C-alpha positions as protocol buffer text, in pm:
chain_id: "A"
residue {
  index: 1
  type: MET
  ca { x: 4279 y: 965 z: -1084 }
}
residue {
  index: 2
  type: ASP
  ca { x: 4347 y: 1173 z: -772 }
}
residue {
  index: 3
  type: ALA
  ca { x: 4562 y: 1409 z: -976 }
}
residue {
  index: 4
  type: ILE
  ca { x: 4274 y: 1489 z: -1213 }
}
residue {
  index: 5
  type: LYS
  ca { x: 4034 y: 1538 z: -923 }
}
residue {
  index: 6
  type: SER
  ca { x: 4285 y: 1772 z: -761 }
}
residue {
  index: 7
  type: TYR
  ca { x: 4317 y: 1959 z: -1092 }
}
residue {
  index: 8
  type: ILE
  ca { x: 3940 y: 2011 z: -1108 }
}
residue {
  index: 9
  type: ILE
  ca { x: 3935 y: 2142 z: -751 }
}
residue {
  index: 10
  type: ARG
  ca { x: 4243 y: 2360 z: -797 }
}
residue {
  index: 11
  type: LYS
  ca { x: 4102 y: 2521 z: -1111 }
}
residue {
  index: 12
  type: GLY
  ca { x: 3759 y: 2566 z: -953 }
}
residue {
  index: 13
  type: LEU
  ca { x: 3587 y: 2389 z: -1241 }
}
residue {
  index: 14
  type: LYS
  ca { x: 3213 y: 2329 z: -1219 }
}
residue {
  index: 15
  type: SER
  ca { x: 2987 y: 2064 z: -1367 }
}
residue {
  index: 16
  type: GLY
  ca { x: 2971 y: 2097 z: -1745 }
}
residue {
  index: 17
  type: GLU
  ca { x: 3289 y: 2303 z: -1780 }
}
residue {
  index: 18
  type: PRO
  ca { x: 3554 y: 2172 z: -2022 }
}
residue {
  index: 19
  type: LEU
  ca { x: 3870 y: 1991 z: -1925 }
}
residue {
  index: 20
  type: PRO
  ca { x: 4196 y: 2010 z: -2122 }
}
residue {
  index: 21
  type: ASN
  ca { x: 4267 y: 1739 z: -2376 }
}
residue {
  index: 22
  type: GLU
  ca { x: 4475 y: 1434 z: -2287 }
}
residue {
  index: 23
  type: ALA
  ca { x: 4803 y: 1582 z: -2408 }
}
residue {
  index: 24
  type: THR
  ca { x: 4760 y: 1897 z: -2200 }
}
residue {
  index: 25
  type: LEU
  ca { x: 4663 y: 1697 z: -1892 }
}
residue {
  index: 26
  type: CYS
  ca { x: 4973 y: 1481 z: -1936 }
}
residue {
  index: 27
  type: ASP
  ca { x: 5194 y: 1791 z: -1945 }
}
residue {
  index: 28
  type: GLU
  ca { x: 5020 y: 1966 z: -1656 }
}
residue {
  index: 29
  type: LEU
  ca { x: 5010 y: 1661 z: -1431 }
}
residue {
  index: 30
  type: GLY
  ca { x: 5343 y: 1510 z: -1535 }
}
residue {
  index: 31
  type: VAL
  ca { x: 5198 y: 1166 z: -1608 }
}
residue {
  index: 32
  type: SER
  ca { x: 5181 y: 935 z: -1909 }
}
residue {
  index: 33
  type: ARG
  ca { x: 4895 y: 934 z: -2157 }
}
residue {
  index: 34
  type: SER
  ca { x: 4804 y: 577 z: -2059 }
}
residue {
  index: 35
  type: SER
  ca { x: 4771 y: 689 z: -1695 }
}
residue {
  index: 36
  type: VAL
  ca { x: 4546 y: 979 z: -1797 }
}
residue {
  index: 37
  type: ARG
  ca { x: 4328 y: 753 z: -2011 }
}
residue {
  index: 38
  type: GLU
  ca { x: 4288 y: 500 z: -1730 }
}
residue {
  index: 39
  type: ALA
  ca { x: 4203 y: 775 z: -1482 }
}
residue {
  index: 40
  type: ILE
  ca { x: 3948 y: 930 z: -1720 }
}
residue {
  index: 41
  type: ARG
  ca { x: 3784 y: 591 z: -1769 }
}
residue {
  index: 42
  type: LYS
  ca { x: 3741 y: 546 z: -1393 }
}
residue {
  index: 43
  type: LEU
  ca { x: 3627 y: 904 z: -1336 }
}
residue {
  index: 44
  type: GLU
  ca { x: 3372 y: 872 z: -1616 }
}
residue {
  index: 45
  type: ALA
  ca { x: 3225 y: 566 z: -1444 }
}
residue {
  index: 46
  type: LEU
  ca { x: 3192 y: 774 z: -1126 }
}
residue {
  index: 47
  type: ARG
  ca { x: 3026 y: 1060 z: -1320 }
}
residue {
  index: 48
  type: ILE
  ca { x: 3308 y: 1297 z: -1217 }
}
residue {
  index: 49
  type: VAL
  ca { x: 3419 y: 1334 z: -1579 }
}
residue {
  index: 50
  type: SER
  ca { x: 3204 y: 1323 z: -1891 }
}
residue {
  index: 51
  type: VAL
  ca { x: 3349 y: 1237 z: -2231 }
}
residue {
  index: 52
  type: ALA
  ca { x: 3165 y: 1360 z: -2540 }
}
residue {
  index: 53
  type: HIS
  ca { x: 3325 y: 1204 z: -2845 }
}
residue {
  index: 54
  type: GLY
  ca { x: 3421 y: 1467 z: -3098 }
}
residue {
  index: 55
  type: LYS
  ca { x: 3371 y: 1746 z: -2844 }
}
residue {
  index: 56
  type: GLY
  ca { x: 3609 y: 1674 z: -2560 }
}
residue {
  index: 57
  type: MET
  ca { x: 3607 y: 1609 z: -2188 }
}
residue {
  index: 58
  type: PHE
  ca { x: 3400 y: 1793 z: -1931 }
}
residue {
  index: 59
  type: VAL
  ca { x: 3346 y: 1796 z: -1558 }
}
residue {
  index: 60
  type: GLY
  ca { x: 3063 y: 1550 z: -1498 }
}
residue {
  index: 61
  type: ASP
  ca { x: 2736 y: 1599 z: -1317 }
}
residue {
  index: 62
  type: MET
  ca { x: 2876 y: 1402 z: -1020 }
}
residue {
  index: 63
  type: SER
  ca { x: 2547 y: 1222 z: -983 }
}
residue {
  index: 64
  type: LEU
  ca { x: 2504 y: 968 z: -705 }
}
residue {
  index: 65
  type: GLU
  ca { x: 2375 y: 717 z: -961 }
}
residue {
  index: 66
  type: PRO
  ca { x: 2685 y: 494 z: -923 }
}
residue {
  index: 67
  type: LEU
  ca { x: 2612 y: 481 z: -549 }
}
residue {
  index: 68
  type: VAL
  ca { x: 2254 y: 374 z: -620 }
}
residue {
  index: 69
  type: GLU
  ca { x: 2365 y: 100 z: -856 }
}
residue {
  index: 70
  type: THR
  ca { x: 2631 y: -27 z: -616 }
}
residue {
  index: 71
  type: LEU
  ca { x: 2406 y: -28 z: -309 }
}
residue {
  index: 72
  type: SER
  ca { x: 2118 y: -189 z: -496 }
}
residue {
  index: 73
  type: PHE
  ca { x: 2338 y: -466 z: -632 }
}
residue {
  index: 74
  type: ARG
  ca { x: 2515 y: -515 z: -300 }
}
residue {
  index: 75
  type: ALA
  ca { x: 2184 y: -539 z: -116 }
}
residue {
  index: 76
  type: MET
  ca { x: 2076 y: -826 z: -340 }
}
residue {
  index: 77
  type: THR
  ca { x: 2406 y: -1016 z: -348 }
}
residue {
  index: 78
  type: ASP
  ca { x: 2577 y: -975 z: -10 }
}
residue {
  index: 79
  type: GLY
  ca { x: 2443 y: -1298 z: 136 }
}
residue {
  index: 80
  type: LYS
  ca { x: 2197 y: -1133 z: 373 }
}
residue {
  index: 81
  type: ASN
  ca { x: 1825 y: -1191 z: 346 }
}
residue {
  index: 82
  type: ASP
  ca { x: 1688 y: -936 z: 97 }
}
residue {
  index: 83
  type: LEU
  ca { x: 1421 y: -841 z: 350 }
}
residue {
  index: 84
  type: SER
  ca { x: 1689 y: -756 z: 605 }
}
residue {
  index: 85
  type: ASN
  ca { x: 1859 y: -534 z: 348 }
}
residue {
  index: 86
  type: LEU
  ca { x: 1531 y: -358 z: 275 }
}
residue {
  index: 87
  type: LEU
  ca { x: 1479 y: -299 z: 646 }
}
residue {
  index: 88
  type: ASP
  ca { x: 1827 y: -141 z: 663 }
}
residue {
  index: 89
  type: VAL
  ca { x: 1744 y: 92 z: 373 }
}
residue {
  index: 90
  type: ILE
  ca { x: 1412 y: 192 z: 532 }
}
residue {
  index: 91
  type: GLU
  ca { x: 1595 y: 279 z: 853 }
}
residue {
  index: 92
  type: VAL
  ca { x: 1848 y: 496 z: 669 }
}
residue {
  index: 93
  type: ARG
  ca { x: 1567 y: 681 z: 489 }
}
residue {
  index: 94
  type: ARG
  ca { x: 1384 y: 735 z: 818 }
}
residue {
  index: 95
  type: ILE
  ca { x: 1699 y: 871 z: 985 }
}
residue {
  index: 96
  type: LEU
  ca { x: 1757 y: 1116 z: 698 }
}
residue {
  index: 97
  type: ASP
  ca { x: 1398 y: 1243 z: 707 }
}
residue {
  index: 98
  type: LEU
  ca { x: 1397 y: 1277 z: 1085 }
}
residue {
  index: 99
  type: GLY
  ca { x: 1730 y: 1458 z: 1078 }
}
residue {
  index: 100
  type: ALA
  ca { x: 1600 y: 1706 z: 821 }
}
residue {
  index: 101
  type: ALA
  ca { x: 1279 y: 1779 z: 1015 }
}
residue {
  index: 102
  type: GLY
  ca { x: 1395 y: 2104 z: 1172 }
}
residue {
  index: 103
  type: ALA
  ca { x: 1531 y: 2250 z: 848 }
}
residue {
  index: 104
  type: VAL
  ca { x: 1228 y: 2142 z: 644 }
}
residue {
  index: 105
  type: CYS
  ca { x: 977 y: 2288 z: 891 }
}
residue {
  index: 106
  type: ALA
  ca { x: 1175 y: 2611 z: 924 }
}
residue {
  index: 107
  type: ALA
  ca { x: 1184 y: 2653 z: 546 }
}
residue {
  index: 108
  type: MET
  ca { x: 817 y: 2567 z: 487 }
}
residue {
  index: 109
  type: ARG
  ca { x: 659 y: 2730 z: 788 }
}
residue {
  index: 110
  type: GLY
  ca { x: 383 y: 2969 z: 681 }
}
residue {
  index: 111
  type: THR
  ca { x: 423 y: 2891 z: 311 }
}
residue {
  index: 112
  type: ASP
  ca { x: 165 y: 2762 z: 65 }
}
residue {
  index: 113
  type: GLN
  ca { x: 262 y: 2434 z: -99 }
}
residue {
  index: 114
  type: PRO
  ca { x: -14 y: 2352 z: -350 }
}
residue {
  index: 115
  type: ARG
  ca { x: 201 y: 2098 z: -533 }
}
residue {
  index: 116
  type: LEU
  ca { x: 271 y: 1902 z: -215 }
}
residue {
  index: 117
  type: LEU
  ca { x: -99 y: 1893 z: -129 }
}
residue {
  index: 118
  type: GLU
  ca { x: -187 y: 1794 z: -485 }
}
residue {
  index: 119
  type: LEU
  ca { x: 58 y: 1505 z: -464 }
}
residue {
  index: 120
  type: THR
  ca { x: -91 y: 1384 z: -136 }
}
residue {
  index: 121
  type: ASP
  ca { x: -441 y: 1400 z: -287 }
}
residue {
  index: 122
  type: ARG
  ca { x: -320 y: 1187 z: -577 }
}
residue {
  index: 123
  type: MET
  ca { x: -156 y: 942 z: -336 }
}
residue {
  index: 124
  type: MET
  ca { x: -478 y: 908 z: -137 }
}
residue {
  index: 125
  type: GLU
  ca { x: -680 y: 845 z: -453 }
}
residue {
  index: 126
  type: ALA
  ca { x: -431 y: 585 z: -576 }
}
residue {
  index: 127
  type: ALA
  ca { x: -418 y: 419 z: -233 }
}
residue {
  index: 128
  type: ARG
  ca { x: -797 y: 384 z: -215 }
}
residue {
  index: 129
  type: GLN
  ca { x: -782 y: 209 z: -551 }
}
residue {
  index: 130
  type: GLY
  ca { x: -504 y: -22 z: -431 }
}
residue {
  index: 131
  type: ARG
  ca { x: -246 y: 133 z: -662 }
}
residue {
  index: 132
  type: GLN
  ca { x: 114 y: 224 z: -582 }
}
residue {
  index: 133
  type: PHE
  ca { x: 221 y: 588 z: -616 }
}
residue {
  index: 134
  type: MET
  ca { x: 598 y: 574 z: -657 }
}
residue {
  index: 135
  type: ASP
  ca { x: 636 y: 869 z: -898 }
}
residue {
  index: 136
  type: ASP
  ca { x: 433 y: 1097 z: -673 }
}
residue {
  index: 137
  type: ASP
  ca { x: 622 y: 967 z: -370 }
}
residue {
  index: 138
  type: ILE
  ca { x: 969 y: 1058 z: -494 }
}
residue {
  index: 139
  type: GLU
  ca { x: 854 y: 1401 z: -612 }
}
residue {
  index: 140
  type: PHE
  ca { x: 695 y: 1462 z: -272 }
}
residue {
  index: 141
  type: HIS
  ca { x: 1010 y: 1373 z: -79 }
}
residue {
  index: 142
  type: SER
  ca { x: 1229 y: 1566 z: -322 }
}
residue {
  index: 143
  type: ILE
  ca { x: 1029 y: 1886 z: -270 }
}
residue {
  index: 144
  type: LEU
  ca { x: 1047 y: 1853 z: 107 }
}
residue {
  index: 145
  type: LEU
  ca { x: 1418 y: 1781 z: 127 }
}
residue {
  index: 146
  type: ARG
  ca { x: 1518 y: 2041 z: -132 }
}
residue {
  index: 147
  type: SER
  ca { x: 1355 y: 2299 z: 93 }
}
residue {
  index: 148
  type: ALA
  ca { x: 1612 y: 2217 z: 363 }
}
residue {
  index: 149
  type: GLY
  ca { x: 1876 y: 2382 z: 144 }
}
residue {
  index: 150
  type: ASN
  ca { x: 2123 y: 2094 z: 177 }
}
residue {
  index: 151
  type: GLN
  ca { x: 2203 y: 1960 z: -168 }
}
residue {
  index: 152
  type: VAL
  ca { x: 2402 y: 1662 z: -41 }
}
residue {
  index: 153
  type: LEU
  ca { x: 2118 y: 1558 z: 190 }
}
residue {
  index: 154
  type: SER
  ca { x: 1865 y: 1590 z: -90 }
}
residue {
  index: 155
  type: GLN
  ca { x: 2074 y: 1385 z: -333 }
}
residue {
  index: 156
  type: LEU
  ca { x: 2154 y: 1120 z: -74 }
}
residue {
  index: 157
  type: ALA
  ca { x: 1789 y: 1086 z: 29 }
}
residue {
  index: 158
  type: ASN
  ca { x: 1681 y: 1055 z: -334 }
}
residue {
  index: 159
  type: SER
  ca { x: 1950 y: 793 z: -388 }
}
residue {
  index: 160
  type: MET
  ca { x: 1829 y: 589 z: -91 }
}
residue {
  index: 161
  type: TRP
  ca { x: 1473 y: 613 z: -227 }
}
residue {
  index: 162
  type: LEU
  ca { x: 1596 y: 467 z: -556 }
}
residue {
  index: 163
  type: VAL
  ca { x: 1779 y: 187 z: -374 }
}
residue {
  index: 164
  type: HIS
  ca { x: 1460 y: 116 z: -179 }
}
residue {
  index: 165
  type: MET
  ca { x: 1255 y: 95 z: -498 }
}
residue {
  index: 166
  type: ALA
  ca { x: 1519 y: -117 z: -671 }
}
residue {
  index: 167
  type: ILE
  ca { x: 1509 y: -379 z: -394 }
}
residue {
  index: 168
  type: LEU
  ca { x: 1133 y: -382 z: -332 }
}
residue {
  index: 169
  type: PRO
  ca { x: 1018 y: -537 z: -663 }
}
residue {
  index: 170
  type: GLN
  ca { x: 1264 y: -824 z: -618 }
}
residue {
  index: 171
  type: LEU
  ca { x: 1083 y: -937 z: -303 }
}
residue {
  index: 172
  type: ASP
  ca { x: 728 y: -986 z: -432 }
}
residue {
  index: 173
  type: LEU
  ca { x: 613 y: -804 z: -120 }
}
residue {
  index: 174
  type: SER
  ca { x: 252 y: -686 z: -103 }
}
residue {
  index: 175
  type: VAL
  ca { x: 202 y: -351 z: 69 }
}
residue {
  index: 176
  type: SER
  ca { x: -147 y: -272 z: -61 }
}
residue {
  index: 177
  type: ASP
  ca { x: -313 y: -313 z: 279 }
}
residue {
  index: 178
  type: ASP
  ca { x: -120 y: -17 z: 419 }
}
residue {
  index: 179
  type: LEU
  ca { x: -125 y: 217 z: 120 }
}
residue {
  index: 180
  type: VAL
  ca { x: -394 y: 443 z: 266 }
}
residue {
  index: 181
  type: ARG
  ca { x: -207 y: 469 z: 596 }
}
residue {
  index: 182
  type: SER
  ca { x: 111 y: 564 z: 412 }
}
residue {
  index: 183
  type: ALA
  ca { x: -68 y: 818 z: 192 }
}
residue {
  index: 184
  type: GLN
  ca { x: -225 y: 983 z: 498 }
}
residue {
  index: 185
  type: ALA
  ca { x: 118 y: 1005 z: 660 }
}
residue {
  index: 186
  type: HIS
  ca { x: 244 y: 1195 z: 355 }
}
residue {
  index: 187
  type: ARG
  ca { x: -43 y: 1439 z: 396 }
}
residue {
  index: 188
  type: ASP
  ca { x: 44 y: 1484 z: 764 }
}
residue {
  index: 189
  type: MET
  ca { x: 408 y: 1549 z: 673 }
}
residue {
  index: 190
  type: ALA
  ca { x: 305 y: 1824 z: 431 }
}
residue {
  index: 191
  type: VAL
  ca { x: 62 y: 1991 z: 672 }
}
residue {
  index: 192
  type: THR
  ca { x: 296 y: 1982 z: 972 }
}
residue {
  index: 193
  type: ALA
  ca { x: 584 y: 2116 z: 760 }
}
residue {
  index: 194
  type: MET
  ca { x: 374 y: 2414 z: 652 }
}
residue {
  index: 195
  type: ASP
  ca { x: 268 y: 2466 z: 1014 }
}
residue {
  index: 196
  type: GLY
  ca { x: 631 y: 2459 z: 1126 }
}
residue {
  index: 197
  type: ASP
  ca { x: 544 y: 2178 z: 1367 }
}
residue {
  index: 198
  type: VAL
  ca { x: 871 y: 1986 z: 1403 }
}
residue {
  index: 199
  type: ASP
  ca { x: 740 y: 1730 z: 1652 }
}
residue {
  index: 200
  type: GLY
  ca { x: 430 y: 1668 z: 1441 }
}
residue {
  index: 201
  type: TYR
  ca { x: 644 y: 1633 z: 1130 }
}
residue {
  index: 202
  type: ARG
  ca { x: 870 y: 1378 z: 1297 }
}
residue {
  index: 203
  type: ALA
  ca { x: 568 y: 1181 z: 1416 }
}
residue {
  index: 204
  type: ALA
  ca { x: 434 y: 1179 z: 1059 }
}
residue {
  index: 205
  type: VAL
  ca { x: 772 y: 1059 z: 927 }
}
residue {
  index: 206
  type: ILE
  ca { x: 769 y: 768 z: 1173 }
}
residue {
  index: 207
  type: GLU
  ca { x: 411 y: 686 z: 1074 }
}
residue {
  index: 208
  type: HIS
  ca { x: 508 y: 704 z: 706 }
}
residue {
  index: 209
  type: TYR
  ca { x: 771 y: 431 z: 738 }
}
residue {
  index: 210
  type: ALA
  ca { x: 585 y: 219 z: 994 }
}
residue {
  index: 211
  type: PRO
  ca { x: 365 y: 21 z: 749 }
}
residue {
  index: 212
  type: ILE
  ca { x: 641 y: -111 z: 523 }
}
residue {
  index: 213
  type: ALA
  ca { x: 874 y: -170 z: 819 }
}
residue {
  index: 214
  type: SER
  ca { x: 601 y: -367 z: 996 }
}
residue {
  index: 215
  type: ILE
  ca { x: 535 y: -581 z: 689 }
}
residue {
  index: 216
  type: VAL
  ca { x: 905 y: -660 z: 648 }
}
residue {
  index: 217
  type: GLU
  ca { x: 948 y: -740 z: 1017 }
}
residue {
  index: 218
  type: THR
  ca { x: 646 y: -973 z: 1006 }
}
residue {
  index: 219
  type: TYR
  ca { x: 788 y: -1158 z: 705 }
}
residue {
  index: 220
  type: LEU
  ca { x: 1124 y: -1193 z: 878 }
}
residue {
  index: 221
  type: ALA
  ca { x: 960 y: -1329 z: 1193 }
}
residue {
  index: 222
  type: GLN
  ca { x: 769 y: -1585 z: 988 }
}
residue {
  index: 223
  type: GLN
  ca { x: 1090 y: -1701 z: 822 }
}
residue {
  index: 224
  type: ALA
  ca { x: 1281 y: -1733 z: 1150 }
}
């Protein structure tokens, strides 16, 4: 498996570019066909290699989806209280957003972001009606973090969002009482980012995560 990864790096291959067939890889890497097949199977599961039957093998999209699946499953099976796991995920998301504050505000300062504001308007409307706004939420955070220009950060933050949303429905946890507060925090994040106000942005991030964290902490205290 490491030999094929090294081959991809050495050849400078990018996502979507073709890989040699099994026979050629065996010759180039000096390994058996069974070893190549086993390595390809593992790399395909990790999205490093993509196999299109009848077309060949390609460098995969290297999505963090396997990480999402693993973390989501681990969070629900590791023996800890599911609420404790959710609290851990919330904290990781908060750390990522706070860490990106400077880059996000620098990138968005003085810009117009009509889509961000439209999303916050939709969140506020949904919140007042007691409805969740998950699709708008992930698009909102994706726009902000993509602006930081750090692809790994953006992908990791999106992955943690997906883990968060994978755990949440399992808990039958009501967050409707704090939807408006959360929606307003999104609006504040957008406005402070466009103003280039790093401190204001960080305060809005903390306010954004405070409602769900408070609900989880209250539930945990009641169970203690």
